[in-house]
Coordinates of C-alpha atoms and ligand atoms in Angstrom, one line a residue:
M15 CA 27.0 20.5 28.0
K16 CA 24.0 22.4 26.4
V17 CA 21.0 20.8 27.0
K18 CA 18.9 21.8 23.8
N19 CA 16.1 19.3 24.6
I20 CA 14.5 17.4 27.1
C21 CA 12.3 14.3 27.3
C22 CA 10.5 13.2 30.3
I23 CA 8.3 10.9 31.2
G24 CA 5.2 11.1 32.6
A25 CA 2.8 13.2 32.4
G26 CA 0.8 13.2 35.1
Y27 CA 0.8 15.6 38.2
V28 CA 4.5 15.7 38.6
G29 CA 5.8 15.2 34.6
G30 CA 3.4 17.6 33.1
P31 CA 3.4 21.2 35.7
T32 CA 6.9 20.9 36.0
M33 CA 8.3 20.5 32.7
A34 CA 5.5 23.4 31.8
V35 CA 7.2 26.0 33.9
I36 CA 10.7 24.4 31.8
A37 CA 8.9 25.5 29.1
E38 CA 8.2 28.9 30.3
K39 CA 11.4 29.6 31.1
C40 CA 14.0 28.4 28.9
P41 CA 12.4 29.1 26.0
H42 CA 15.8 27.6 24.1
I43 CA 15.1 24.2 24.9
K44 CA 12.6 21.8 23.4
V45 CA 10.5 19.7 26.0
T46 CA 8.5 16.8 25.0
V47 CA 6.4 15.0 28.1
V48 CA 5.4 11.4 27.0
D49 CA 3.7 9.0 28.6
I50 CA 2.3 5.2 27.5
N51 CA -1.8 6.4 28.3
E52 CA -2.5 7.6 25.4
S53 CA -5.9 9.3 26.9
R54 CA -3.6 11.1 29.4
I55 CA -1.4 12.4 26.3
A56 CA -4.6 13.3 24.1
A57 CA -6.5 15.4 27.4
W58 CA -2.8 17.5 27.3
N59 CA -3.0 18.5 24.0
G60 CA -6.5 19.1 23.9
E61 CA -8.6 22.6 22.7
N62 CA -9.7 23.4 26.2
F63 CA -6.9 24.3 28.6
D64 CA -9.5 24.4 31.3
E65 CA -9.7 20.7 31.5
L66 CA -5.6 19.9 31.1
P67 CA -5.5 16.6 33.0
V68 CA -4.2 18.4 35.9
F69 CA -6.2 20.8 37.4
E70 CA -3.9 23.1 39.5
P71 CA -4.2 27.3 38.9
G72 CA -2.9 29.0 36.3
L73 CA -1.1 25.6 34.6
G74 CA -3.9 26.2 31.5
D75 CA -2.1 29.8 31.0
I76 CA 1.2 28.2 30.8
V77 CA 0.2 25.6 28.5
K78 CA -1.7 27.6 26.4
K79 CA 1.3 30.0 26.1
T80 CA 4.0 26.7 25.3
R81 CA 2.5 24.4 23.8
G82 CA 3.4 23.6 20.1
R83 CA 6.1 26.7 20.5
N84 CA 7.9 24.0 22.5
L85 CA 6.1 22.2 25.3
F86 CA 4.9 18.9 24.0
F87 CA 2.8 15.9 24.6
S88 CA 3.6 12.9 22.9
T89 CA 3.4 8.8 23.0
N90 CA 6.0 8.6 21.8
V91 CA 8.4 8.0 24.3
D92 CA 11.4 5.9 22.0
Q93 CA 11.5 8.5 19.7
A94 CA 11.4 10.8 23.0
I95 CA 14.2 9.6 24.4
N96 CA 16.6 9.0 21.9
E97 CA 16.2 13.6 20.6
A98 CA 17.1 14.1 24.3
E99 CA 20.2 14.9 26.2
M100 CA 18.3 14.8 29.4
I101 CA 15.5 12.7 30.3
F102 CA 13.4 13.4 33.2
I103 CA 11.3 10.1 34.8
S104 CA 8.1 11.1 36.8
V105 CA 6.3 8.3 36.4
N106 CA 4.5 6.9 39.3
T107 CA 6.2 4.9 42.7
P108 CA 2.9 3.9 43.8
T109 CA 3.3 1.4 47.6
K110 CA 3.7 -2.2 47.2
T111 CA 0.8 -3.8 46.9
Y112 CA 2.5 -7.6 46.6
G113 CA 5.2 -9.9 47.8
K114 CA 8.2 -8.6 50.1
G115 CA 7.3 -5.4 51.4
K116 CA 3.6 -4.9 50.4
G117 CA 1.7 -2.5 51.9
M118 CA 4.9 -0.9 52.9
A119 CA 7.9 -0.2 49.8
A120 CA 7.6 1.9 47.2
D121 CA 6.7 0.0 43.9
L122 CA 9.8 0.6 40.9
K123 CA 8.6 -1.1 38.7
Y124 CA 8.1 1.8 36.5
I125 CA 11.0 2.9 36.9
E126 CA 12.4 -0.6 36.2
L127 CA 10.7 -0.7 33.4
C128 CA 11.4 3.7 32.8
A129 CA 15.4 2.8 32.8
R130 CA 15.5 -0.5 30.6
Q131 CA 13.4 1.4 28.0
I132 CA 15.8 4.2 27.8
A133 CA 19.1 1.8 27.7
R134 CA 17.9 0.2 24.9
V135 CA 17.0 3.7 22.7
S136 CA 19.5 5.7 23.9
K137 CA 22.2 6.6 20.7
T138 CA 24.1 9.6 22.5
D139 CA 25.1 10.1 26.4
K140 CA 21.9 11.0 28.3
I141 CA 21.8 12.4 31.8
V142 CA 19.0 10.6 33.4
V143 CA 17.4 12.6 36.2
E144 CA 15.3 10.7 38.5
K145 CA 12.1 13.3 39.2
S146 CA 9.5 11.1 40.8
T147 CA 10.5 10.4 44.8
L148 CA 12.2 7.1 45.2
P149 CA 13.8 5.3 48.0
V150 CA 17.5 6.2 48.6
R151 CA 19.9 4.1 47.2
T152 CA 18.0 4.1 43.9
A153 CA 20.5 5.8 41.4
S154 CA 22.7 2.7 42.1
A155 CA 19.6 0.5 40.6
I156 CA 19.2 2.6 37.9
K157 CA 23.0 3.4 37.0
S158 CA 23.5 -0.6 37.2
I159 CA 20.8 -1.0 34.9
L160 CA 21.9 1.6 31.7
D161 CA 25.3 0.5 32.2
N162 CA 24.8 -3.5 31.9
T163 CA 22.2 -3.1 29.0
G164 CA 23.0 -0.5 26.8
N165 CA 24.1 0.2 23.8
N166 CA 27.9 1.2 25.8
V167 CA 26.6 5.2 25.9
Q168 CA 27.2 6.9 28.8
F169 CA 24.4 7.9 31.7
E170 CA 25.2 10.7 34.8
I171 CA 22.0 9.6 36.9
L172 CA 20.8 12.6 39.2
S173 CA 18.7 13.0 41.4
N174 CA 15.6 16.4 41.4
P175 CA 12.7 15.7 43.8
E176 CA 10.1 18.0 43.4
F177 CA 8.5 19.1 46.2
L178 CA 5.5 20.9 44.7
A179 CA 2.5 21.2 46.3
E180 CA -0.8 20.4 44.2
G181 CA -3.4 22.8 44.5
T182 CA 0.0 25.4 44.3
A183 CA 2.3 24.1 42.1
V184 CA 2.8 26.9 40.1
E185 CA 2.9 29.3 42.6
D186 CA 5.9 27.4 44.1
L187 CA 7.4 25.8 40.4
L188 CA 8.3 29.3 39.9
F189 CA 9.5 30.7 42.9
P190 CA 10.5 27.2 44.8
D191 CA 12.0 27.3 48.1
R192 CA 14.8 26.1 47.1
V193 CA 15.7 23.5 44.0
L194 CA 17.7 20.5 45.1
I195 CA 20.4 19.1 43.2
G196 CA 22.1 15.5 43.9
G197 CA 24.9 14.2 41.5
D198 CA 28.3 12.3 41.6
N199 CA 30.6 15.1 42.3
S200 CA 33.6 12.4 42.3
T201 CA 33.4 12.6 38.6
D202 CA 34.2 15.1 35.7
S203 CA 30.7 14.0 33.9
G204 CA 29.0 13.6 36.8
Q205 CA 29.9 17.3 37.3
K206 CA 28.6 18.5 34.3
A207 CA 25.7 16.3 34.8
I208 CA 24.7 18.9 38.4
Q209 CA 25.5 21.9 35.9
A210 CA 23.8 21.2 33.1
L211 CA 20.8 20.4 35.9
V212 CA 21.3 24.0 37.6
E213 CA 22.7 26.1 34.6
I214 CA 18.3 25.1 32.8
Y215 CA 17.5 26.2 36.6
S216 CA 18.8 29.2 36.8
N217 CA 16.4 30.9 34.1
W218 CA 14.1 31.4 36.6
V219 CA 15.7 31.2 40.0
A220 CA 18.2 32.2 41.5
K221 CA 21.4 30.5 42.9
E222 CA 21.7 30.7 46.2
R223 CA 18.4 28.5 46.1
I224 CA 19.5 25.6 43.7
L225 CA 21.4 23.2 46.4
T226 CA 23.5 20.4 44.6
T227 CA 24.4 17.5 46.7
N228 CA 24.9 14.1 46.3
V229 CA 22.7 11.9 44.9
W230 CA 22.5 9.5 48.3
S231 CA 21.0 13.3 50.6
S232 CA 19.2 14.2 48.0
E233 CA 16.9 11.0 47.6
L234 CA 16.9 11.0 51.3
S235 CA 15.8 14.9 51.8
K236 CA 12.5 13.8 49.5
L237 CA 11.6 11.5 51.5
T238 CA 12.6 13.4 55.2
A239 CA 11.0 16.5 54.1
N240 CA 7.2 14.9 53.2
A241 CA 8.1 12.8 56.5
F242 CA 8.9 15.5 58.5
L243 CA 5.2 17.2 57.0
A244 CA 3.1 14.6 57.8
Q245 CA 4.2 14.1 61.5
R246 CA 3.2 18.0 61.9
V247 CA -0.1 16.9 60.7
S248 CA -0.5 13.8 63.0
S249 CA 1.5 16.0 65.9
I250 CA -1.3 18.5 65.6
N251 CA -4.9 16.4 64.9
A252 CA -2.9 14.5 67.8
M253 CA -3.8 17.9 69.7
S254 CA -7.3 18.3 68.2
E255 CA -8.4 15.3 70.4
I256 CA -6.8 16.4 73.6
C257 CA -8.6 20.2 72.3
E258 CA -12.1 18.3 72.1
K259 CA -12.4 16.6 75.6
T260 CA -10.4 19.9 76.9
G261 CA -12.1 22.5 75.7
A262 CA -9.2 24.3 74.6
D263 CA -9.7 25.7 71.0
V264 CA -6.5 23.7 68.6
S265 CA -6.5 26.9 65.9
E266 CA -5.7 28.7 69.3
V267 CA -2.9 26.6 69.9
A268 CA -2.0 25.7 66.7
K269 CA -1.5 30.1 66.3
A270 CA -0.1 30.4 69.7
I271 CA 3.0 27.2 69.0
G272 CA 3.6 29.3 65.3
M273 CA 4.4 32.4 67.1
D274 CA 7.6 30.8 68.2
S275 CA 9.8 31.4 65.2
R276 CA 11.3 28.1 66.2
I277 CA 8.5 26.5 65.7
G278 CA 7.3 28.1 62.6
S279 CA 3.2 29.0 61.9
K280 CA 2.6 26.6 58.5
F281 CA 1.3 22.8 58.3
L282 CA 0.0 23.5 61.5
K283 CA -3.9 22.8 60.8
A284 CA -5.7 20.3 61.9
S285 CA -8.1 18.4 59.3
V286 CA -9.6 15.0 59.2
G287 CA -6.7 13.4 58.2
F288 CA -3.8 14.4 55.5
G289 CA -4.3 12.6 52.3
G290 CA -2.4 12.7 48.5
S291 CA -0.2 10.4 46.2
C292 CA 2.7 11.7 49.7
F293 CA 2.3 11.5 53.1
Q294 CA 1.8 7.6 53.4
K295 CA 3.2 6.2 51.1
D296 CA 6.3 8.0 51.6
I297 CA 6.6 7.1 55.5
L298 CA 5.6 3.7 54.7
N299 CA 8.3 3.9 52.0
L300 CA 11.1 5.1 55.1
V301 CA 9.1 2.9 57.6
Y302 CA 10.3 -0.1 55.0
I303 CA 14.0 1.3 54.6
A304 CA 14.5 1.7 58.3
K305 CA 13.6 -1.7 59.3
S306 CA 15.4 -3.9 56.0
Y307 CA 18.4 -1.9 57.7
G308 CA 17.6 -2.7 61.3
L309 CA 16.5 0.7 62.4
D310 CA 13.4 -1.1 64.7
Q311 CA 12.3 2.0 67.0
V312 CA 13.3 4.7 63.8
A313 CA 10.0 2.5 61.7
D314 CA 8.6 2.6 65.0
Y315 CA 8.3 6.7 65.4
W316 CA 7.7 7.4 62.1
E317 CA 5.1 4.4 61.7
Q318 CA 3.4 6.6 64.3
V319 CA 2.5 9.2 61.8
V320 CA 0.7 6.7 59.9
I321 CA -1.4 5.4 62.3
M322 CA -2.5 8.9 64.1
N323 CA -3.6 10.1 61.3
D324 CA -6.0 6.7 59.9
H325 CA -7.3 7.4 64.1
Q326 CA -7.8 10.8 62.4
K327 CA -10.2 9.5 60.1
Q328 CA -11.8 7.3 62.6
R329 CA -12.6 9.2 64.7
F330 CA -14.4 12.0 62.4
S331 CA -16.4 8.8 61.0
D332 CA -17.3 7.0 64.4
N333 CA -18.1 10.9 66.1
I334 CA -20.2 11.1 62.9
V335 CA -22.0 7.9 63.6
S336 CA -22.4 8.7 68.4
T337 CA -23.3 12.2 67.3
L338 CA -26.8 11.2 65.4
Y339 CA -28.4 8.3 68.3
N340 CA -26.1 6.3 67.3
T341 CA -27.5 5.2 64.1
V342 CA -26.3 6.5 60.8
S343 CA -28.5 3.8 58.8
G344 CA -30.5 5.2 56.4
K345 CA -29.5 8.3 56.6
K346 CA -28.7 10.7 54.0
I347 CA -25.6 13.1 55.3
T348 CA -23.8 15.1 52.4
F349 CA -20.5 15.1 52.4
L350 CA -19.2 19.0 50.8
G351 CA -15.3 17.7 49.6
W352 CA -14.0 15.1 47.9
A353 CA -10.6 15.8 46.7
F354 CA -7.7 15.4 48.9
K355 CA -7.0 19.8 49.5
K356 CA -8.2 22.6 48.2
D357 CA -7.4 23.1 44.7
T358 CA -6.9 20.2 42.6
N359 CA -9.0 17.4 41.8
D360 CA -6.7 14.8 43.3
T361 CA -8.5 11.9 45.1
R362 CA -5.3 9.9 46.3
E363 CA -5.9 8.9 49.4
S364 CA -8.1 11.2 50.4
A365 CA -9.6 11.0 53.8
A366 CA -12.8 11.6 52.5
I367 CA -12.6 8.2 51.3
N368 CA -12.4 6.1 54.7
V369 CA -15.1 8.1 56.3
A370 CA -17.2 7.6 53.4
D371 CA -16.6 4.3 53.4
N372 CA -17.1 3.7 57.0
L373 CA -20.1 5.7 57.3
L374 CA -21.7 2.9 54.1
S375 CA -20.3 0.6 56.0
E376 CA -22.9 1.9 59.0
R377 CA -25.0 1.6 56.2
A378 CA -25.5 5.3 55.2
N379 CA -26.7 7.1 52.3
V380 CA -23.7 9.6 52.0
S381 CA -24.3 12.2 49.1
V382 CA -21.2 13.9 47.8
Y383 CA -20.6 17.2 46.3
D384 CA -17.1 18.5 45.2
P385 CA -16.3 21.4 43.0
K386 CA -13.5 19.4 40.4
V387 CA -13.7 15.9 41.3
S388 CA -15.7 13.0 38.8
S389 CA -18.3 11.2 40.2
K390 CA -16.3 8.7 37.7
Q391 CA -13.4 9.0 40.2
I392 CA -15.6 8.8 43.1
Y393 CA -16.7 5.6 42.6
A394 CA -13.7 4.7 41.5
D395 CA -12.0 5.7 44.6
L396 CA -14.3 3.7 46.7
D397 CA -14.5 0.2 44.5
Y398 CA -11.3 -0.1 44.9
L399 CA -10.8 -0.2 48.3
G400 CA -13.3 -4.2 47.9
T401 CA -15.4 -3.5 51.3
R402 CA -18.4 -3.8 49.1
S403 CA -19.3 -4.0 45.4
N404 CA -19.3 -2.0 42.9
E405 CA -23.5 -2.3 42.4
E406 CA -23.4 -1.2 46.2
N407 CA -21.3 1.7 45.7
K408 CA -23.6 3.4 43.8
D409 CA -26.9 2.4 45.5
L410 CA -25.7 3.4 49.0
L411 CA -24.0 6.5 47.3
S412 CA -25.1 9.8 45.2
V413 CA -23.0 12.2 43.7
Y414 CA -24.3 16.0 43.3
K415 CA -23.4 18.3 41.1
D416 CA -25.2 21.7 43.0
P417 CA -24.2 21.3 46.2
Y418 CA -27.7 22.9 47.4
E419 CA -29.3 19.7 46.1
A420 CA -26.6 17.5 47.2
C421 CA -27.7 19.0 51.1
K422 CA -31.5 18.3 50.4
D423 CA -33.0 15.8 53.3
S424 CA -29.5 15.5 54.6
H425 CA -29.3 14.7 58.1
G426 CA -25.7 16.3 58.7
I427 CA -23.4 18.0 57.1
A428 CA -19.2 16.7 56.3
I429 CA -16.6 19.1 55.7
L430 CA -13.9 17.1 53.9
T431 CA -12.2 19.9 51.9
E432 CA -11.5 23.1 52.6
W433 CA -13.2 24.5 49.2
D434 CA -13.5 28.2 49.6
E435 CA -16.6 28.4 48.1
F436 CA -18.0 26.2 51.1
K437 CA -17.6 29.4 53.2
N438 CA -19.5 31.5 51.2
Y439 CA -23.0 29.6 50.6
D440 CA -26.6 30.4 51.9
W441 CA -25.9 28.6 55.2
K442 CA -29.2 29.7 55.5
N443 CA -31.4 28.2 53.3
I444 CA -29.4 24.6 53.5
Y445 CA -30.6 24.9 57.4
K446 CA -34.1 25.1 55.9
Q447 CA -33.7 22.5 53.7
M448 CA -31.9 19.9 56.1
N449 CA -33.8 17.7 58.6
K450 CA -33.6 19.0 62.5
P451 CA -31.6 18.6 64.4
A452 CA -29.6 19.4 61.6
F453 CA -25.8 18.7 62.4
V454 CA -22.3 19.9 60.3
F455 CA -19.2 18.1 61.1
D456 CA -16.5 20.2 59.9
G457 CA -13.1 18.3 59.4
R458 CA -11.2 21.2 58.0
G459 CA -12.9 24.3 60.2
I460 CA -13.4 26.3 57.8
L461 CA -16.9 27.3 58.9
D462 CA -17.8 30.4 61.5
K463 CA -19.1 29.0 64.0
D464 CA -20.9 31.7 65.1
E465 CA -23.0 32.4 61.9
L466 CA -24.2 28.7 62.1
G467 CA -24.8 28.7 65.5
S468 CA -27.3 31.5 64.8
I469 CA -28.5 30.0 62.4
G470 CA -29.8 26.9 64.1
F471 CA -27.0 24.4 63.2
I472 CA -25.1 21.3 65.7
Y473 CA -21.6 22.5 64.7
Y474 CA -18.7 21.1 65.2
K475 CA -15.0 21.7 64.6
I476 CA -12.5 19.5 64.4
G477 CA -10.1 20.6 67.7
S478 CA -12.6 22.6 69.2
G479 CA -14.1 21.7 72.9
D480 CA -16.3 24.1 73.4
Ligands
LIG13 C1 4.6 11.9 41.2 C2 5.5 11.2 41.6 O1 6.7 10.9 40.3 C3 6.4 10.1 42.1 O2 7.0 9.7 42.2 C4 5.3 10.8 43.5 O3 6.2 10.4 44.7 C5 3.9 10.3 42.8 O4 3.8 12.0 42.8 P1 2.5 12.0 39.6 O5 3.2 12.3 38.8 O6 1.5 12.5 41.1 O7 3.6 11.3 40.9 O8 2.3 10.3 39.2 P2 1.1 9.9 38.1 O9 -0.3 11.2 37.8 O10 0.1 8.9 38.7 O11 1.3 10.0 37.2 C6 1.9 9.1 36.0 C7 2.2 9.0 35.0 O12 3.7 7.9 34.2 C8 0.9 8.2 34.1 O13 0.3 9.5 33.9 C9 1.2 7.2 34.0 O14 0.7 6.9 33.0 C10 2.5 7.3 33.6 N1 3.6 6.4 32.8 C11 3.7 5.2 34.7 C12 4.2 6.1 32.0 O15 4.4 7.1 31.2 N2 5.2 5.2 31.5 C13 5.5 4.1 33.0 O16 5.8 2.8 32.8 C14 4.5 4.2 34.1
LIG14 C1 3.2 17.4 49.5 C2 4.0 18.2 49.9 O1 4.0 19.4 50.8 C3 4.6 18.5 49.1 O2 6.7 19.5 49.3 C4 5.1 17.5 48.1 O3 6.1 17.5 47.0 C5 4.6 16.3 47.9 O4 4.1 16.1 49.0 P1 0.4 17.8 48.4 O5 0.6 16.4 48.8 O6 0.3 18.0 47.0 O7 2.2 18.3 48.7 O8 -0.1 18.8 49.7 P2 -0.1 19.7 51.1 O9 0.1 21.0 50.8 O10 1.4 19.6 51.7 O11 -0.7 18.1 51.3 C6 -1.4 17.1 52.1 C7 -2.6 17.0 52.7 O12 -2.0 17.2 54.7 C8 -3.5 17.3 52.1 O13 -4.3 16.2 52.7 C9 -4.2 18.8 53.3 O14 -5.1 18.8 53.2 C10 -2.5 17.9 54.9 N1 -2.4 19.4 55.9 C11 -1.4 20.0 55.0 C12 -3.3 19.3 57.1 O15 -4.4 18.6 57.4 N2 -3.3 20.6 57.5 C13 -2.1 21.6 57.4 O16 -1.3 21.9 58.1 C14 -1.1 21.6 55.9

């Protein structure tokens, strides 16, 4: 089966960059990305390629090259489904906020809506590709909806989880460690569907990096990869607290263990806690799946990764309060960074949100500077928690466009995101303008301890005991 038209439902952090790269690498395929959110589609179609809805280094250039050639953004979901031979589902699957599995299970409402829409609209055979991260065995639910409500056309379901990390999405898509495709190898049409997707990726990915498995292994591999990655962060964060008590330095410990080729050096950076739309959601989902099979020990094991992460955020804010003489009420505390990691404007589950919330509950005046996150987003993140009224959040927290203004008259600066620019600030100048003693709480371990110390700062670095 030769695919000439691809439709992707969901123009978010996954759908947008993934389809842009497919369009660039497969000029013979027309790729249409659709979304129910009109303003998001308008922004993808906007004049300014530096202001796409998703900020990713290198993405603007690719969209500039492909948009209007073979990459299209549209709100006409029905038409795009109808024209396509292959449909990617990249809609979000947030943690359920209601009913059974509340706070744990993935909410599959949007996935089901997509499946029903595909079933209703399709007049020709389709390959439906799960791009969103889903609980294991979701494909069977999608298949059941498609087969029972469709117009008697044939559907093949593939699982093709996306492993890109935000901030490096384009790089990860262009040079993936592996591409994973799960499908039904036991039937002729299943094999053909798998082959059709393999062929698409083969346009730029070496064959030996394209793995094919059964659907359930593919679905579960994505949850497993995220659980393992998050577990490494929680493990090193657990050690960071021991380091602080014992005089060890977590970056030295990380280096020492990372040189063991069995452990490897990546994902061993202690931090104020992991964030992002995936780690917590996917682990809680895994915990829910384990519990639903009665595997309580397995569930408890993985839940601890999230518990440790919550603890890391809490102890970071507790440390700020206790260091500032047990009161931050009325004191200006500056946050450098709000995004969940550098080089992205995404704030979902960012540690900054909880740390700010804790400090606001202590009546601190928090001022925030982030190079890419808008003030609208910052207030929306806080308001969503519902800890206090939106007005109170506005009163207590201010957002600055200039980092030096954000730091002026501050009692303490907290580094929440590891943006490179923070390293190159004029820290002498910042020190001069602050209340004394001037504190820096480095939740990312990016600043130079000796330099800050010599300027006069009292410098706390996560995981550093001396
Ligand atoms: C991704 C993955 O797809 C998800 O499975 C993963 O676990 C988290 O990351 P992401 O691209 O980051 O989601 O989500 P988001 O940026 O929220 O984009 C999803 C888009 O789907 C939104 O623009 C939303 O408007 C759109 N959508 C949602 C639809 O078009 N139709 C729907 O029915 C629901
Ligand atoms: C993650 C996975 O890496 C990716 O494969 C998957 O597709 C989606 O989820 P993402 O959440 O975009 O990607 O970013 P990632 O680089 O994994 O970082 C997640 C969080 O962990 C960030 O808050 C980051 O700051 C934190 N982190 C990461 C650490 O604190 N220490 C580390 O050593 C690595």
